């Protein structure tokens, strides 16, 4: 069946930090022209959808908030489904805390018991935060991770990601988290529902084998790997997870899609 929609990664695929990658603007303009629906999926929970809209606008890429799904938003959707109103201890930044409080959940710092511990990227992570998360999980709180990415690409190199904090909490509590973001198919199912498409009509574009491509494989959709972020050619050779297609950059992917969509 013809490709009608794409789930597209941001960090390492469209930009690095605040620097747009080659041909990112032209790629999105091409998708608009060809009426290919898309949603940007990001495991980064430190920004709200409207902040991503503004960030992309500064790069000349014009989208609306419905075309962005963050792991933070997906986490809030999950929490609302398991309990209409609850209590959470959150390791994360303002955006993650806001989307959770916006669904009616109470954010707790010092309560003896909470329903869930949510761990996302927190650039002010401390031992005290680790101690509290460990305490709550050992006392029965559900352990939820926004995503498992141990690193993420920036314009200055590779920084620690939320997954590095999730690993610390997991080691301390001796519990494994329920993962919301890629490669968990949970966030993908939300996105595909938003697009209004069938599974076989959708593809995944990303720069990481362990999250983006594995995510696409778990959804059983076509996968398009970009060598513009974390994954290098040598990593691809060693990996058991193989993408359907590999491209040096977005320009090469666009050229391929021009032919692919005309078949």
Coordinates of N, CA, C and O in Angstrom, one line a residue, residues 3 5-10 12-15 20-41 56 59-63 203-206 224-226 228 247 249-258 260-261:
X3 N 2.6 4.8 0.7 CA 3.0 5.5 1.9 C 2.2 6.8 2.0 O 2.3 7.6 1.1
X5 N 1.9 8.5 5.3 CA 2.2 9.3 6.5 C 3.6 8.8 7.0 O 4.0 7.7 6.8
X6 N 4.2 9.8 7.8 CA 5.5 9.5 8.4 C 5.5 9.9 9.8 O 5.0 11.0 10.2
X7 N 6.2 9.1 10.6 CA 6.5 9.5 12.0 C 7.9 9.9 12.0 O 8.8 9.0 11.8
X8 N 8.2 11.2 12.3 CA 9.6 11.7 12.1 C 10.2 12.1 13.4 O 9.6 12.9 14.2
X9 N 11.4 11.6 13.6 CA 12.2 12.0 14.8 C 12.7 13.5 14.6 O 12.8 14.0 13.4
X10 N 13.1 14.1 15.7 CA 13.6 15.5 15.6 C 15.1 15.6 15.8 O 15.9 15.9 14.9
X12 N 18.7 15.0 15.8 CA 19.6 14.2 15.0 C 19.0 13.8 13.7 O 19.7 13.3 12.8
X13 N 17.7 14.2 13.4 CA 17.1 13.9 12.1 C 16.7 15.2 11.4 O 16.9 15.3 10.2
X14 N 16.1 16.1 12.1 CA 15.8 17.4 11.6 C 16.8 18.5 12.0 O 17.1 19.4 11.2
X15 N 17.3 18.4 13.2 CA 18.3 19.4 13.7 C 19.2 18.7 14.7 O 18.9 17.6 15.2
X20 N 19.6 23.5 12.3 CA 18.9 22.7 11.4 C 19.8 21.8 10.6 O 20.9 22.3 10.2
X21 N 19.5 20.6 10.3 CA 20.3 19.7 9.4 C 20.0 20.1 8.0 O 19.0 20.6 7.6
X22 N 21.0 19.7 7.1 CA 20.9 19.9 5.7 C 19.6 19.4 5.1 O 19.2 18.3 5.3
X23 N 18.8 20.3 4.4 CA 17.7 19.9 3.6 C 16.4 19.7 4.5 O 15.4 19.2 4.0
X24 N 16.4 20.0 5.8 CA 15.3 19.8 6.6 C 14.1 20.6 6.2 O 12.9 20.0 6.1
X25 N 14.3 21.9 5.9 CA 13.2 22.7 5.4 C 12.6 22.2 4.1 O 11.3 22.1 4.0
X26 N 13.4 21.9 3.2 CA 13.0 21.4 1.9 C 12.2 20.0 2.0 O 11.3 19.8 1.3
X27 N 12.7 19.2 2.9 CA 12.1 17.9 3.2 C 10.6 18.1 3.6 O 9.7 17.4 3.0
X28 N 10.4 18.9 4.6 CA 9.0 19.2 5.0 C 8.1 19.8 4.0 O 7.0 19.4 3.8
X29 N 8.7 20.7 3.2 CA 8.0 21.4 2.1 C 7.6 20.3 1.1 O 6.5 20.4 0.5
X30 N 8.5 19.4 0.8 CA 8.2 18.3 -0.1 C 7.0 17.4 0.4 O 6.1 17.1 -0.4
X31 N 7.0 17.1 1.7 CA 5.9 16.3 2.2 C 4.6 17.0 2.1 O 3.6 16.4 1.8
X32 N 4.6 18.3 2.3 CA 3.4 19.1 2.2 C 2.9 19.1 0.7 O 1.7 18.9 0.5
X33 N 3.8 19.2 -0.2 CA 3.4 19.3 -1.6 C 2.8 17.9 -2.0 O 1.9 17.9 -2.9
X34 N 3.4 16.8 -1.5 CA 2.9 15.5 -1.9 C 1.8 15.0 -1.0 O 1.3 13.9 -1.2
X35 N 1.3 15.9 -0.1 CA 0.2 15.5 0.8 C 0.5 14.3 1.6 O -0.4 13.5 1.9
X36 N 1.7 14.2 2.0 CA 2.1 13.1 2.9 C 1.9 13.6 4.4 O 2.6 14.6 4.7
X37 N 1.1 13.0 5.1 CA 0.8 13.5 6.5 C 2.1 13.1 7.4 O 2.8 12.2 7.1
X38 N 2.3 13.9 8.4 CA 3.4 13.6 9.3 C 3.2 14.1 10.7 O 2.4 15.0 10.9
X39 N 3.8 13.4 11.6 CA 3.9 13.9 13.0 C 5.3 13.7 13.5 O 6.0 12.7 13.2
X40 N 5.8 14.8 14.1 CA 7.2 14.7 14.7 C 7.0 14.1 16.0 O 6.3 14.5 16.9
X41 N 7.8 13.0 16.2 CA 7.8 12.3 17.5 C 9.2 12.5 18.1 O 10.2 12.2 17.5
X56 N 11.1 25.3 15.5 CA 11.2 24.9 14.1 C 10.9 26.1 13.2 O 11.4 26.3 12.1
X59 N 13.8 28.0 12.2 CA 14.6 27.3 11.2 C 13.9 27.3 9.8 O 14.4 26.7 8.9
X60 N 12.8 28.0 9.7 CA 12.1 28.1 8.5 C 11.1 26.9 8.2 O 10.6 26.7 7.1
X61 N 10.8 26.1 9.2 CA 10.0 25.0 9.1 C 8.7 25.3 9.9 O 8.7 25.5 11.1
X62 N 7.5 25.3 9.1 CA 6.3 25.8 9.7 C 5.3 24.6 9.9 O 4.9 24.0 8.9
X63 N 5.0 24.4 11.2 CA 4.1 23.3 11.5 C 3.1 23.8 12.6 O 3.2 24.9 13.0
X203 N 5.3 5.2 7.7 CA 6.8 4.9 7.9 C 7.4 5.7 9.0 O 6.8 6.7 9.5
X204 N 8.5 5.2 9.5 CA 9.3 5.9 10.5 C 10.6 6.4 10.0 O 11.4 5.7 9.4
X205 N 10.9 7.7 10.3 CA 12.2 8.3 9.9 C 12.9 8.7 11.2 O 12.4 9.4 12.1
X206 N 14.2 8.3 11.3 CA 15.0 8.6 12.5 C 16.4 8.3 12.3 O 16.9 7.7 11.3
X224 N 13.2 4.2 7.8 CA 14.1 5.0 7.1 C 15.2 5.6 8.0 O 14.9 6.5 8.8
X225 N 16.4 5.1 8.0 CA 17.4 5.5 8.8 C 18.3 6.6 8.2 O 18.7 6.5 7.1
X226 N 18.5 7.7 9.0 CA 19.3 8.8 8.6 C 20.7 8.7 9.3 O 20.7 8.6 10.5
X228 N 22.6 11.0 10.2 CA 22.9 12.4 10.5 C 22.9 12.7 12.0 O 23.1 13.8 12.4
X247 N 20.0 6.4 4.5 CA 20.3 7.6 3.8 C 21.3 8.4 4.5 O 21.3 8.5 5.7
X249 N 21.5 11.6 4.3 CA 20.9 12.9 4.8 C 19.5 13.0 4.2 O 19.0 12.1 3.5
X250 N 18.8 14.1 4.6 CA 17.4 14.3 4.2 C 17.2 14.5 2.7 O 16.2 14.2 2.1
X251 N 18.2 15.1 2.1 CA 18.2 15.3 0.7 C 18.1 14.0 -0.1 O 17.3 13.8 -1.0
X252 N 18.9 13.0 0.3 CA 18.9 11.7 -0.3 C 17.5 11.0 0.0 O 17.0 10.4 -0.9
X253 N 17.0 11.2 1.2 CA 15.7 10.6 1.5 C 14.6 11.2 0.6 O 13.7 10.5 0.1
X254 N 14.7 12.5 0.4 CA 13.7 13.2 -0.4 C 13.7 12.7 -1.8 O 12.7 12.5 -2.4
X255 N 14.9 12.6 -2.4 CA 15.1 12.1 -3.7 C 14.5 10.7 -3.9 O 13.8 10.3 -4.8
X256 N 14.7 9.8 -2.9 CA 14.2 8.5 -2.9 C 12.6 8.5 -2.8 O 12.0 7.8 -3.5
X257 N 12.1 9.3 -1.9 CA 10.6 9.4 -1.8 C 9.9 9.9 -3.0 O 8.8 9.5 -3.3
X258 N 10.6 10.8 -3.7 CA 10.0 11.3 -5.0 C 9.7 10.1 -5.9 O 8.6 10.0 -6.6
X260 N 9.6 6.8 -4.9 CA 8.9 5.8 -4.1 C 7.4 6.1 -4.2 O 6.5 5.3 -4.4
X261 N 7.0 7.4 -4.1 CA 5.6 7.8 -4.0 C 5.0 7.8 -5.4 O 3.7 7.8 -5.5

